[in-house]
mmCIF file of C-alpha atoms in Angstrom:
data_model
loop_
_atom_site.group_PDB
_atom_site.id
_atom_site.type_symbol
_atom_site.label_atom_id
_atom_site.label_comp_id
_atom_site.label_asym_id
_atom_site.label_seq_id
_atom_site.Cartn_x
_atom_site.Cartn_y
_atom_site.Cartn_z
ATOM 1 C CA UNK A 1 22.380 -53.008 81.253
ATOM 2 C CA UNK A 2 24.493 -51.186 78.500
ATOM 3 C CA UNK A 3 23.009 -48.614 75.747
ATOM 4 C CA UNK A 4 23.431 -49.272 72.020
ATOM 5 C CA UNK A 5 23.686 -46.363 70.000
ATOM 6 C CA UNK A 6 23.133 -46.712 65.925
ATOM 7 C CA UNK A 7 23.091 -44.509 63.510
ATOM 8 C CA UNK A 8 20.585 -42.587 62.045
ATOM 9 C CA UNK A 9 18.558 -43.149 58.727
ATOM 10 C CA UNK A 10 20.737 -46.394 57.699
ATOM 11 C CA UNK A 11 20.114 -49.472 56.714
ATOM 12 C CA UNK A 12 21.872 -52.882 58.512
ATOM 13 C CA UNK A 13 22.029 -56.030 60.602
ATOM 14 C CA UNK A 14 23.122 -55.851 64.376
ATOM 15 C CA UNK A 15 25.391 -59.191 64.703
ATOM 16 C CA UNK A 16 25.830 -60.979 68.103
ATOM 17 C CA UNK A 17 28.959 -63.230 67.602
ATOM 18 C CA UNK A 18 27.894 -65.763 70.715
ATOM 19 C CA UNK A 19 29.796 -64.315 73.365
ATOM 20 C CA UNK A 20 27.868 -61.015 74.346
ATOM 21 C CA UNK A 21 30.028 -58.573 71.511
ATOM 22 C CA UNK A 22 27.833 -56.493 69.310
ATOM 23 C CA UNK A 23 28.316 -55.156 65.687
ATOM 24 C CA UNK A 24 26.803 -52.985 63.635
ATOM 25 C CA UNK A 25 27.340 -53.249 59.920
ATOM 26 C CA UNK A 26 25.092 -51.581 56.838
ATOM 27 C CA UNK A 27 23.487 -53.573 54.341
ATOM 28 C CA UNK A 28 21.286 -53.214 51.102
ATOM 29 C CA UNK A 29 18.206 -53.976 49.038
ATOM 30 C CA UNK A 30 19.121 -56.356 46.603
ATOM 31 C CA UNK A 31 16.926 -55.878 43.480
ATOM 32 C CA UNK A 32 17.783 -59.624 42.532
ATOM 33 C CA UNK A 33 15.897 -60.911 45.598
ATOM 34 C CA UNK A 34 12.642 -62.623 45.899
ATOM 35 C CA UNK A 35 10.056 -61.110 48.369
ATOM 36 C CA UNK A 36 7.262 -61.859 50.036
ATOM 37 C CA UNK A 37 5.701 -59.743 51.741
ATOM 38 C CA UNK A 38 3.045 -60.104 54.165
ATOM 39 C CA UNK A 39 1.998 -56.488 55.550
ATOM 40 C CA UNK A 40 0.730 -53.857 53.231
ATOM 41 C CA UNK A 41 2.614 -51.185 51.427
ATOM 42 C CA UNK A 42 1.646 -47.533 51.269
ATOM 43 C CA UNK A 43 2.406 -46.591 48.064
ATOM 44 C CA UNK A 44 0.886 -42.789 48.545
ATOM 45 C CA UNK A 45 2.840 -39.869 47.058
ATOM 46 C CA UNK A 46 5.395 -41.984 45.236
ATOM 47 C CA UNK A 47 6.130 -42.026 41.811
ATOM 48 C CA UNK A 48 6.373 -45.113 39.975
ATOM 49 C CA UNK A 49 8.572 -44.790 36.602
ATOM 50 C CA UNK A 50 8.232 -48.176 34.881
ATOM 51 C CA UNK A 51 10.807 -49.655 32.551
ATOM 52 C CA UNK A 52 10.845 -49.213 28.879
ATOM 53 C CA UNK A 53 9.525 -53.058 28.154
ATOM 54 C CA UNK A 54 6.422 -54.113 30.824
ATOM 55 C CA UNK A 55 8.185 -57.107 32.795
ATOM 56 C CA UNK A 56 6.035 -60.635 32.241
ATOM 57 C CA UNK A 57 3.703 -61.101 35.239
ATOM 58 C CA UNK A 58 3.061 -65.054 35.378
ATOM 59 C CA UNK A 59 0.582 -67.255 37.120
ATOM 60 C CA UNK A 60 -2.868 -65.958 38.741
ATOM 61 C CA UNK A 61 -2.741 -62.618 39.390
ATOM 62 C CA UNK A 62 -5.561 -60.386 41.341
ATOM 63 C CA UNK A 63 -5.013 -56.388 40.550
ATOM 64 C CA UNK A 64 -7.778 -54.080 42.940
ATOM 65 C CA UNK A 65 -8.512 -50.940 42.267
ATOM 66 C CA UNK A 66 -8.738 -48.527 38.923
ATOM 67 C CA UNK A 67 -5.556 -49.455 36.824
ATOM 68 C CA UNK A 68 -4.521 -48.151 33.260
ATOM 69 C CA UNK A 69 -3.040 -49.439 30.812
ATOM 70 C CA UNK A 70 -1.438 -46.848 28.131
ATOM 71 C CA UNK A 71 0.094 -47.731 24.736
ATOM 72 C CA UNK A 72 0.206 -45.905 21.407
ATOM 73 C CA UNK A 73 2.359 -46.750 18.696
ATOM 74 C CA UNK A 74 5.310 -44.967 17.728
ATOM 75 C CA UNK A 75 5.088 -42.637 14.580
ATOM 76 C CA UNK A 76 4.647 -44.679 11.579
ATOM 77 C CA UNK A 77 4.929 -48.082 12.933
ATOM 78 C CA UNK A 78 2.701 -50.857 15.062
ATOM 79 C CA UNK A 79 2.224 -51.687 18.401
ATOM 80 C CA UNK A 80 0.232 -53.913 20.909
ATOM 81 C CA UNK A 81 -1.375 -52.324 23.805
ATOM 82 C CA UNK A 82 -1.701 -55.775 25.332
ATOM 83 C CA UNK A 83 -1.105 -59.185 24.628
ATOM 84 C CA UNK A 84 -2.462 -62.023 26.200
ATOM 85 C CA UNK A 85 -1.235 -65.433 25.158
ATOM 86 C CA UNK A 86 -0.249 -69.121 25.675
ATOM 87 C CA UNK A 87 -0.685 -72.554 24.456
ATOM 88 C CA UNK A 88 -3.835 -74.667 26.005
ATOM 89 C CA UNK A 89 -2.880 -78.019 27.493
ATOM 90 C CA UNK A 90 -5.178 -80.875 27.293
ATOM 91 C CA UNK A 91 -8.574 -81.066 28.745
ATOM 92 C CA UNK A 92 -11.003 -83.596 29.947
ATOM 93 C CA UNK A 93 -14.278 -82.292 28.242
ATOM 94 C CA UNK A 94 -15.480 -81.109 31.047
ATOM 95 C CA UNK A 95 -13.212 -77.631 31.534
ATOM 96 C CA UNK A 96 -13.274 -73.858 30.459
ATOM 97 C CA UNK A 97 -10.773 -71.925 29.582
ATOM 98 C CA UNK A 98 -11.401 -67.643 29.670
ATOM 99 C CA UNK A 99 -9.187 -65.013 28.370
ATOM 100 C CA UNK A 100 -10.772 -62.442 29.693
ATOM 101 C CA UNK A 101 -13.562 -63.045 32.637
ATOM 102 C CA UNK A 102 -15.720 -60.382 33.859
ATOM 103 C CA UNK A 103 -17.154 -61.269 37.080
ATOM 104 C CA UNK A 104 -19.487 -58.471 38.638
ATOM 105 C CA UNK A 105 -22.581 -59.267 41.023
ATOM 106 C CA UNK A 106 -25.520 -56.841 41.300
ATOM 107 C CA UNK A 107 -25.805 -56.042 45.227
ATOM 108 C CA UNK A 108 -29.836 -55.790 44.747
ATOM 109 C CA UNK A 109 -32.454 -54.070 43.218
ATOM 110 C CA UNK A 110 -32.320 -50.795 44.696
ATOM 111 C CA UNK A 111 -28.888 -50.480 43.940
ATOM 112 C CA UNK A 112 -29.474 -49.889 40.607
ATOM 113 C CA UNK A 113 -32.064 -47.567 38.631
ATOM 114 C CA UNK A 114 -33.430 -46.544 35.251
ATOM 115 C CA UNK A 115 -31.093 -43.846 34.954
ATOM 116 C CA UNK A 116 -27.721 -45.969 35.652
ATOM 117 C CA UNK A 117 -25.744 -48.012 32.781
ATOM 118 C CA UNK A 118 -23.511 -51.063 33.379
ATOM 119 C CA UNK A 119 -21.268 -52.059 30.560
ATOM 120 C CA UNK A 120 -19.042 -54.965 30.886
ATOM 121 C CA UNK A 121 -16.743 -53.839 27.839
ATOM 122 C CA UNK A 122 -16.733 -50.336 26.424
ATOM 123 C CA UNK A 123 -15.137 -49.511 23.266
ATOM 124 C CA UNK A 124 -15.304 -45.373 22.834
ATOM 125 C CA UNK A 125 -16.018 -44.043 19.631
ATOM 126 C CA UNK A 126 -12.903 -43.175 16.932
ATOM 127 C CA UNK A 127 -12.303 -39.691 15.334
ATOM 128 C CA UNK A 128 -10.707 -41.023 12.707
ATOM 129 C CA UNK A 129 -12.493 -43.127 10.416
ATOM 130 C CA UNK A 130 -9.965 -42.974 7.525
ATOM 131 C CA UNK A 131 -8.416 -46.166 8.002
ATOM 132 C CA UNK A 132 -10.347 -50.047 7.962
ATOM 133 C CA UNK A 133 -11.371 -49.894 11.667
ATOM 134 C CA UNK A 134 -13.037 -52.550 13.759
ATOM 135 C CA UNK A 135 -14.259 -52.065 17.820
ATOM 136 C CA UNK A 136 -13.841 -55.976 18.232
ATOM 137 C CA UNK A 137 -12.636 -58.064 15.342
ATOM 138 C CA UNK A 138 -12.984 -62.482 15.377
ATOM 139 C CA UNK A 139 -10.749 -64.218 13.561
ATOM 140 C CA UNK A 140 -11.101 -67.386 11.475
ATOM 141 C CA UNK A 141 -11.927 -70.762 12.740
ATOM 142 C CA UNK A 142 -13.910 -70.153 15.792
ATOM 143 C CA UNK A 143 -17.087 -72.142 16.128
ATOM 144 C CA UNK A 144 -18.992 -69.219 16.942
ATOM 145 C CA UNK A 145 -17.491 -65.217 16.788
ATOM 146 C CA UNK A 146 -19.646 -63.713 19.135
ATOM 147 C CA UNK A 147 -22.453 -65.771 21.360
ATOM 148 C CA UNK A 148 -24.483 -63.893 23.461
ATOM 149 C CA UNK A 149 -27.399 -65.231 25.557
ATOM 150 C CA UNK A 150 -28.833 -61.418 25.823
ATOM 151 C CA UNK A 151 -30.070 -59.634 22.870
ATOM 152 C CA UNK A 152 -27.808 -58.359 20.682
ATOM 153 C CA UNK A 153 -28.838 -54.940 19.955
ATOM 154 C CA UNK A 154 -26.938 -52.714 16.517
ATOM 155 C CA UNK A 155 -27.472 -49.423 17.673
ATOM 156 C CA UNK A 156 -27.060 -46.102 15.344
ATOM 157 C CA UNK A 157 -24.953 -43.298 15.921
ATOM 158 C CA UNK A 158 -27.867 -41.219 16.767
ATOM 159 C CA UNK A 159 -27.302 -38.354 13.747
ATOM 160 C CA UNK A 160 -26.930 -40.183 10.401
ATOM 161 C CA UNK A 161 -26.008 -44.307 10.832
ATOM 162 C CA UNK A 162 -28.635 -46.951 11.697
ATOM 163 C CA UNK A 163 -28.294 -50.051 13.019
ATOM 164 C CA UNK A 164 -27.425 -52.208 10.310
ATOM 165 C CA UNK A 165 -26.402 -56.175 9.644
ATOM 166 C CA UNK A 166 -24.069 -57.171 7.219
ATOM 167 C CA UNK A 167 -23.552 -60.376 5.810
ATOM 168 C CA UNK A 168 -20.453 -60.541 3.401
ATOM 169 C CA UNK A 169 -19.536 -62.241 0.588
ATOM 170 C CA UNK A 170 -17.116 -65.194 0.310
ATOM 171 C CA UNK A 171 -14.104 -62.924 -0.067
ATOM 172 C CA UNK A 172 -15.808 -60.039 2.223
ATOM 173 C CA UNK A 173 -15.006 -57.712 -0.556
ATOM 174 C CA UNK A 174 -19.261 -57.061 -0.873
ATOM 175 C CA UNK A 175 -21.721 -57.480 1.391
ATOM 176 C CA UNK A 176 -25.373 -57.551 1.851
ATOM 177 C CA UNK A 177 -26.470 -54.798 4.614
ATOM 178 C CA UNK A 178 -29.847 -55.528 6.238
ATOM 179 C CA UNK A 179 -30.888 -51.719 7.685
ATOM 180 C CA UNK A 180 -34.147 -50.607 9.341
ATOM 181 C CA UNK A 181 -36.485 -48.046 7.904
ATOM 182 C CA UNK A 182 -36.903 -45.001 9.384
ATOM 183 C CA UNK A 183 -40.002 -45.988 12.098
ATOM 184 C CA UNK A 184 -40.851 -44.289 15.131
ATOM 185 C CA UNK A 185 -42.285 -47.832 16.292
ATOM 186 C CA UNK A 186 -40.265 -50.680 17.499
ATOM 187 C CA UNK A 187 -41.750 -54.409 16.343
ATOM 188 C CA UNK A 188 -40.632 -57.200 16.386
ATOM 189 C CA UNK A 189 -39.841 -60.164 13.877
ATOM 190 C CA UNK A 190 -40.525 -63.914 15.535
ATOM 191 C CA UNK A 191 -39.571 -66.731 13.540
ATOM 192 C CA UNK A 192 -41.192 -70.243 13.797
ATOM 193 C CA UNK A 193 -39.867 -72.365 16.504
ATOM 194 C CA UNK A 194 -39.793 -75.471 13.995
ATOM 195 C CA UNK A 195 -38.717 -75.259 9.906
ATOM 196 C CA UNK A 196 -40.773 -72.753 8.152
ATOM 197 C CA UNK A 197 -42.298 -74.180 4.788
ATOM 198 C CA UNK A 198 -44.488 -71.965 1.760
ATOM 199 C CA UNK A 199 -42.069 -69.272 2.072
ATOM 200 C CA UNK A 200 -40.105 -67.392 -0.771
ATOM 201 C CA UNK A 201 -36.575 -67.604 -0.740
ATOM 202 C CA UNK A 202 -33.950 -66.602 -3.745
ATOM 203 C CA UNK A 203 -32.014 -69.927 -5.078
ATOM 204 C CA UNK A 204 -28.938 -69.168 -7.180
ATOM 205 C CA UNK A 205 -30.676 -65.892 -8.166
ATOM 206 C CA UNK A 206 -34.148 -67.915 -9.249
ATOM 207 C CA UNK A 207 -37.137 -67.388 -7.095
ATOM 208 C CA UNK A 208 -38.683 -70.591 -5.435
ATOM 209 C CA UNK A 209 -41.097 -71.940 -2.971
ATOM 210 C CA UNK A 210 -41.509 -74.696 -1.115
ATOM 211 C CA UNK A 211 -45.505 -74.716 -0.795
ATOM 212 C CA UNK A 212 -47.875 -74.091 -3.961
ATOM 213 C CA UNK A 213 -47.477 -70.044 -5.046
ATOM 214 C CA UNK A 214 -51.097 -70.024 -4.904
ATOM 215 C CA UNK A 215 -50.400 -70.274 -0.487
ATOM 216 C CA UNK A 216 -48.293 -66.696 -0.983
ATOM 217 C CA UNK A 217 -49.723 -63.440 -0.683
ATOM 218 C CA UNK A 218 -48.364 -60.751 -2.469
ATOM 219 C CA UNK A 219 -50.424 -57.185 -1.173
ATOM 220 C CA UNK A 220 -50.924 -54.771 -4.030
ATOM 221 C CA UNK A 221 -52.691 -56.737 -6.599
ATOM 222 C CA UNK A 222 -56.086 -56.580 -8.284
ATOM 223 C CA UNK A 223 -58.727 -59.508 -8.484
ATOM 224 C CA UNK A 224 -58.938 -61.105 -11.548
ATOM 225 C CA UNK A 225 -55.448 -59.612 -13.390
ATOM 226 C CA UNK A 226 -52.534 -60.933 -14.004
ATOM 227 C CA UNK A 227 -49.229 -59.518 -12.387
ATOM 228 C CA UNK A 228 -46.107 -58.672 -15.124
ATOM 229 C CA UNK A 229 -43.381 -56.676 -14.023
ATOM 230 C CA UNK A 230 -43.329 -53.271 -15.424
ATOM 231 C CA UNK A 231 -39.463 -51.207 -17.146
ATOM 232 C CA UNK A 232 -38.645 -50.175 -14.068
ATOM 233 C CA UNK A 233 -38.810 -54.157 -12.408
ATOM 234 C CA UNK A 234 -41.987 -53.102 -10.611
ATOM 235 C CA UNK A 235 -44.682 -55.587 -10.352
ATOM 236 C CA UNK A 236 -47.512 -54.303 -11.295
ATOM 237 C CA UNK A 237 -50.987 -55.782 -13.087
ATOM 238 C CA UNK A 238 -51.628 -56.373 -16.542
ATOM 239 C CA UNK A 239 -54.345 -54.069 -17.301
ATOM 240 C CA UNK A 240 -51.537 -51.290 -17.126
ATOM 241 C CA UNK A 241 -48.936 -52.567 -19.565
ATOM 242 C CA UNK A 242 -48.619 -53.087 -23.190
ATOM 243 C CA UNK A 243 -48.155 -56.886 -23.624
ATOM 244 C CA UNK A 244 -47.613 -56.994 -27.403
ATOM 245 C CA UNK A 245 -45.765 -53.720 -29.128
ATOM 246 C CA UNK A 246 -44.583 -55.378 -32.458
ATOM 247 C CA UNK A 247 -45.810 -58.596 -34.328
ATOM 248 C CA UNK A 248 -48.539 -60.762 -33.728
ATOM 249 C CA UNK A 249 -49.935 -63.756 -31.939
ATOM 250 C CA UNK A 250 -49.679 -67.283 -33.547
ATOM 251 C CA UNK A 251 -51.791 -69.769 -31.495
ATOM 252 C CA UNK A 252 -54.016 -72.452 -32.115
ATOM 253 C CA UNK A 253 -57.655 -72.285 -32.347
ATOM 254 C CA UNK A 254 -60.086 -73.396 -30.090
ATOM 255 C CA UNK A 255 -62.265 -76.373 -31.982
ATOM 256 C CA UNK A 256 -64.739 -77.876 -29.493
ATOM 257 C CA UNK A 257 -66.693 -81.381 -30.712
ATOM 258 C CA UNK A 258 -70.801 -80.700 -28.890
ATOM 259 C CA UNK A 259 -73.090 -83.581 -28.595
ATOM 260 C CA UNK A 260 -75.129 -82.440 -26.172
ATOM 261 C CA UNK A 261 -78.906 -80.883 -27.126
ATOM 262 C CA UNK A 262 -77.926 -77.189 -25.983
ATOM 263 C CA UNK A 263 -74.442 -75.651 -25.786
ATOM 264 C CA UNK A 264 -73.458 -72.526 -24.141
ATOM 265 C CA UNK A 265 -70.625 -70.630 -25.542
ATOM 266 C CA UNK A 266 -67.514 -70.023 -23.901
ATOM 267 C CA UNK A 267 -64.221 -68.112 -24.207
ATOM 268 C CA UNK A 268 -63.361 -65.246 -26.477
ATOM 269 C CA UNK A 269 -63.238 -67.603 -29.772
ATOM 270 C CA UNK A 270 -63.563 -70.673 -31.064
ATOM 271 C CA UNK A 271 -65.083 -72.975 -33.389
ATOM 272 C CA UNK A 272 -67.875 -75.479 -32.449
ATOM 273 C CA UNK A 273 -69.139 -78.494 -34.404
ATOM 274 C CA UNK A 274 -72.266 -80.579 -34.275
ATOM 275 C CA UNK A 275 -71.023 -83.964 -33.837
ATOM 276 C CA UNK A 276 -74.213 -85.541 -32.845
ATOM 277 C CA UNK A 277 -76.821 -87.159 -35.236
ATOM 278 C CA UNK A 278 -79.442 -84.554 -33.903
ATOM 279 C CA UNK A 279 -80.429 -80.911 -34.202
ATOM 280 C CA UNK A 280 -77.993 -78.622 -31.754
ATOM 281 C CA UNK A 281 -78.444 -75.202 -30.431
ATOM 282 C CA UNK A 282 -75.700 -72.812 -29.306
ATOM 283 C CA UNK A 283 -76.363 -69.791 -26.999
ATOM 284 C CA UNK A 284 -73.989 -67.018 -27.476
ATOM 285 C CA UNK A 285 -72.763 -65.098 -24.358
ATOM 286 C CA UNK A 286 -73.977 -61.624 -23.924
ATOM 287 C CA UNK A 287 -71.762 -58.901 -24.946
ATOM 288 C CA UNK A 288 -70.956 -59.625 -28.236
ATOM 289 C CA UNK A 289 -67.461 -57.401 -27.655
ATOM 290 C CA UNK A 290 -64.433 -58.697 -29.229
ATOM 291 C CA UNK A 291 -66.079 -61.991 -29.306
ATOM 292 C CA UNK A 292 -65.908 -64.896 -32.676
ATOM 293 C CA UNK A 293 -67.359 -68.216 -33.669
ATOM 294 C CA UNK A 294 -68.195 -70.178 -36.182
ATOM 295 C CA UNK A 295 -70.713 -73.291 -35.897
ATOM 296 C CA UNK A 296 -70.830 -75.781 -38.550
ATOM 297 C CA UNK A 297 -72.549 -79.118 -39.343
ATOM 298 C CA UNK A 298 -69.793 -81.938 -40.730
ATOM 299 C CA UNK A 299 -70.947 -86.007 -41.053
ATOM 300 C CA UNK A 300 -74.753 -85.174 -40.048
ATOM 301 C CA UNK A 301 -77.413 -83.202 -41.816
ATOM 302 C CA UNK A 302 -79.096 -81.388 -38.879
ATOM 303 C CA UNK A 303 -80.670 -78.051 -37.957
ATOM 304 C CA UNK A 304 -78.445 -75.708 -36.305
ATOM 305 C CA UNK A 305 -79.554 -72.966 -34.232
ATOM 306 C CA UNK A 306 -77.607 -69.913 -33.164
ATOM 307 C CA UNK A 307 -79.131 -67.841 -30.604
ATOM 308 C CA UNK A 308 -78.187 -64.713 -28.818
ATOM 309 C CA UNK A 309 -78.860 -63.770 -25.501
ATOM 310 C CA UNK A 310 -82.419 -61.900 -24.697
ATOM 311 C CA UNK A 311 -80.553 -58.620 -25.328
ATOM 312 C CA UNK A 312 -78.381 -59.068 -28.323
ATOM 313 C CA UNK A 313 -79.091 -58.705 -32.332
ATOM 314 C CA UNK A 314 -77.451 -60.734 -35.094
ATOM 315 C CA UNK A 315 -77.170 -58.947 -38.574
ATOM 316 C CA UNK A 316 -77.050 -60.976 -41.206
ATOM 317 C CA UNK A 317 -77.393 -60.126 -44.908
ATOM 318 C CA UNK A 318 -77.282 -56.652 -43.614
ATOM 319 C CA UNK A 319 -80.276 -56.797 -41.771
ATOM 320 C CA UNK A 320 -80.570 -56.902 -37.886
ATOM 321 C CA UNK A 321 -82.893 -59.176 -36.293
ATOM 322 C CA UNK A 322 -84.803 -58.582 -33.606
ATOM 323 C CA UNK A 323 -83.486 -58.690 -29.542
ATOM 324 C CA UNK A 324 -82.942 -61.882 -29.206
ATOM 325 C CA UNK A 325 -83.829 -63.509 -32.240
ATOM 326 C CA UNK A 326 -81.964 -66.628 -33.279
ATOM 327 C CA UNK A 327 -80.776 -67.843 -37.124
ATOM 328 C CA UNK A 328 -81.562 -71.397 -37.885
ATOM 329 C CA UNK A 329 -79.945 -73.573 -40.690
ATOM 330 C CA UNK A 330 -82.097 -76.031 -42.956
ATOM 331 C CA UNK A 331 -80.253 -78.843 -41.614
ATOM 332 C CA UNK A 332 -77.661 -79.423 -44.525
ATOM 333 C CA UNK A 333 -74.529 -81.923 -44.146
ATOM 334 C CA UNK A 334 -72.066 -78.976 -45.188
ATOM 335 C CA UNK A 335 -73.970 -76.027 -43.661
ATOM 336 C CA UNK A 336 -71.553 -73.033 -41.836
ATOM 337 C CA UNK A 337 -72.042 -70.060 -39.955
ATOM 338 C CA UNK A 338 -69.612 -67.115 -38.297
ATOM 339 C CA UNK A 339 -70.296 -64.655 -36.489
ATOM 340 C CA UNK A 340 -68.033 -61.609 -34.592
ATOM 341 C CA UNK A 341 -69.242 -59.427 -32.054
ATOM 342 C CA UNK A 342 -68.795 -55.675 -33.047
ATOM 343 C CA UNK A 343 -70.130 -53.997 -29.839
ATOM 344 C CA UNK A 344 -71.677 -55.197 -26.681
ATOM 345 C CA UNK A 345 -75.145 -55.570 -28.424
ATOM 346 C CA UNK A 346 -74.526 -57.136 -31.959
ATOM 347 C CA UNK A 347 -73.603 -59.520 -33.672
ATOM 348 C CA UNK A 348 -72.474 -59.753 -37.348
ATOM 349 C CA UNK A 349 -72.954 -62.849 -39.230
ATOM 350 C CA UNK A 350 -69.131 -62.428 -41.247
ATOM 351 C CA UNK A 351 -69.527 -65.754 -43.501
ATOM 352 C CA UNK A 352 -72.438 -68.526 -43.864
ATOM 353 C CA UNK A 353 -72.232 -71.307 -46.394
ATOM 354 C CA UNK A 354 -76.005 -73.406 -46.531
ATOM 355 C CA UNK A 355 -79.493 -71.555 -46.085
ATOM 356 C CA UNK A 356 -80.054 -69.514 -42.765
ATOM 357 C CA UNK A 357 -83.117 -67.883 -42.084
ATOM 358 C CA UNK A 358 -83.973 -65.164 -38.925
ATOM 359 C CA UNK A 359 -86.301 -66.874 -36.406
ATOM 360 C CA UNK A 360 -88.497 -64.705 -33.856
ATOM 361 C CA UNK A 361 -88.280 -65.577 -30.840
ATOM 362 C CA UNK A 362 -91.173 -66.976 -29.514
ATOM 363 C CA UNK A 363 -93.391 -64.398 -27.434
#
């Protein structure tokens, strides 16, 4: 039995050299040493001072805990907070690779309420906005930027910004912004699950469908008008605008062969000829307004009646006939009659060629 004293608060290896003789001698940490340890280290109430340049950490590596990360960059240069890289080896078709993995399991339902937020990634707001900044920016080349199987959801900054999309141009120097109007609704826009066809789309700046324009509704229009798009690139209807404002109107005019027995005018003009070896009647329409014909015989020497409707007066020769009393030609080969409607009631014979007489109507 012997008693080994050693000092106090050092550091060292007690040595038996085989034959019963102690010795004590100190020794060191080496920082060039590999460890391993196996316990765990209190690292309460010490202070850490890293180096200048964060050592390179290799291979899988689990960190517990809250940890921070702090970089800025020096005054009027760059920097990299953090930088995560490497060069993929090959791989089957049948592995992932992840940068970053976040990994969190929801411990149940009544862990969580209404009232609590989860975010997996969190970028904070900026107070500078002078510079060309970006919360997450994508480079080139990846098949897909962002892919989310939740719904993406472009929030405002809940004073003056809304939501908004936008999808730039080939250079991104312009851009076209797709923003929400002010509604105190939510909806909500479902496409078709297959191809949608009859819709509008803009073509190299044209406008074209891919169904019959007649299958488009356009709200705001009136029946029977036509649409024209007003100075200010409004569409608007016809009724409202000023078509012509200088010149004139060179068409064709409307010449329409009858056979038949009795013909009923149409249109706002025209010119009608019996073409038929027998006696023809025409029937004006009613409301003589801003109305002209002319009727005429041309190979055939038959009667030709003009009558207007129950209502209606022609003048001719200056003198009115009575409601709806007709004019009827002798039946020459070369016989001619216009007439123009100067109000919604009569009608004034302007030109005749042949003999036309006023016939009563019969009772």
């Amino acid at each position: 039995i012997f008693i080994l004293r050693l000092p106090t608060n050092a550091v060292g290896v007690l040595t038996n050299d085989g034959s019963g003789n102690y010795t004590w001698s100190a020794s060191s940490f080496s920082e060039s040493g590999d460890y391993s340890p196996t316990g765990t280290w209190d690292w309460s109430g010490a202070t850490i001072t890293p180096p200048s340049t964060i050592p390179t950490i290799a291979g899988d590596n689990t960190f517990t805990g809250s940890n921070t990360l702090s970089k800025v960059n020096a005054a009027g240069g760059s920097a990299t907070a953090l930088t995560m890289s490497g060069t993929l080896g090959e791989m089957d078709g049948s592995k992932t690779f992840r940068g970053i993995f976040l990994d969190y399991t929801n411990t149940g339902s009544s862990s969580h309420t209404v009232t609590d937020t989860v975010v997996g990634i969190y970028v904070n707001e900026i107070t500078n906005s002078d510079a060309a900044d970006y919360g997450i920016f994508v480079g080139k080349n990846w098949d897909t930027g962002i892919m989310s199987l939740s719904p993406v959801y472009l929030g405002g900054n809940e004073s003056t910004s809304k939501g908004t999309l936008q999808l730039a141009d080939l250079n991104n120097s312009d851009y076209v912004a797709i923003t929400p109007a002010n509604e105190t609704t939510s909806y909500t826009l479902t496409l078709p699950a297959s191809e949608p066809t009859g819709l509008l789309r803009a073509d190299a700046g044209a406008m074209n469908t891919t169904s019959s324009i007649a299958d488009i509704d356009i709200s705001g229009g009136t029946a029977s008008t036509v649409a024209v798009w007003d100075a200010s690139q409004k569409l608007t209807s016809l009724s409202t605008q000023n078509v012509i404002t200088t010149g004139y109107i060179d068409g064709g005019i409307l010449v329409t062969k009858s056979t038949a027995a009795t013909v009923t005018v149409l249109g706002m003009s025209g010119y009608y000829v019996n073409a038929d070896d027998d006696v023809i009647e025409f029937d004006l329409p009613a409301d003589p307004t801003n109305k002209g014909y002319c009727f005429a015989n041309t190979l055939y020497a038959k009667a030709i009646t003009v009558d207007p409707d129950d209502a209606d007066y022609i003048i001719m020769d200056g003198v009115a006939g009575a409601a709806g009393e007709s004019v009827v030609s002798t039946g020459a080969a070369d016989e001619q009659l216009c007439v123009i409607g100067i109000d919604s009631s009569y009608w004034k014979v302007t030109s005749k060629v042949g003999t036309w007489a006023q016939e009563t109507p019969p009772e």
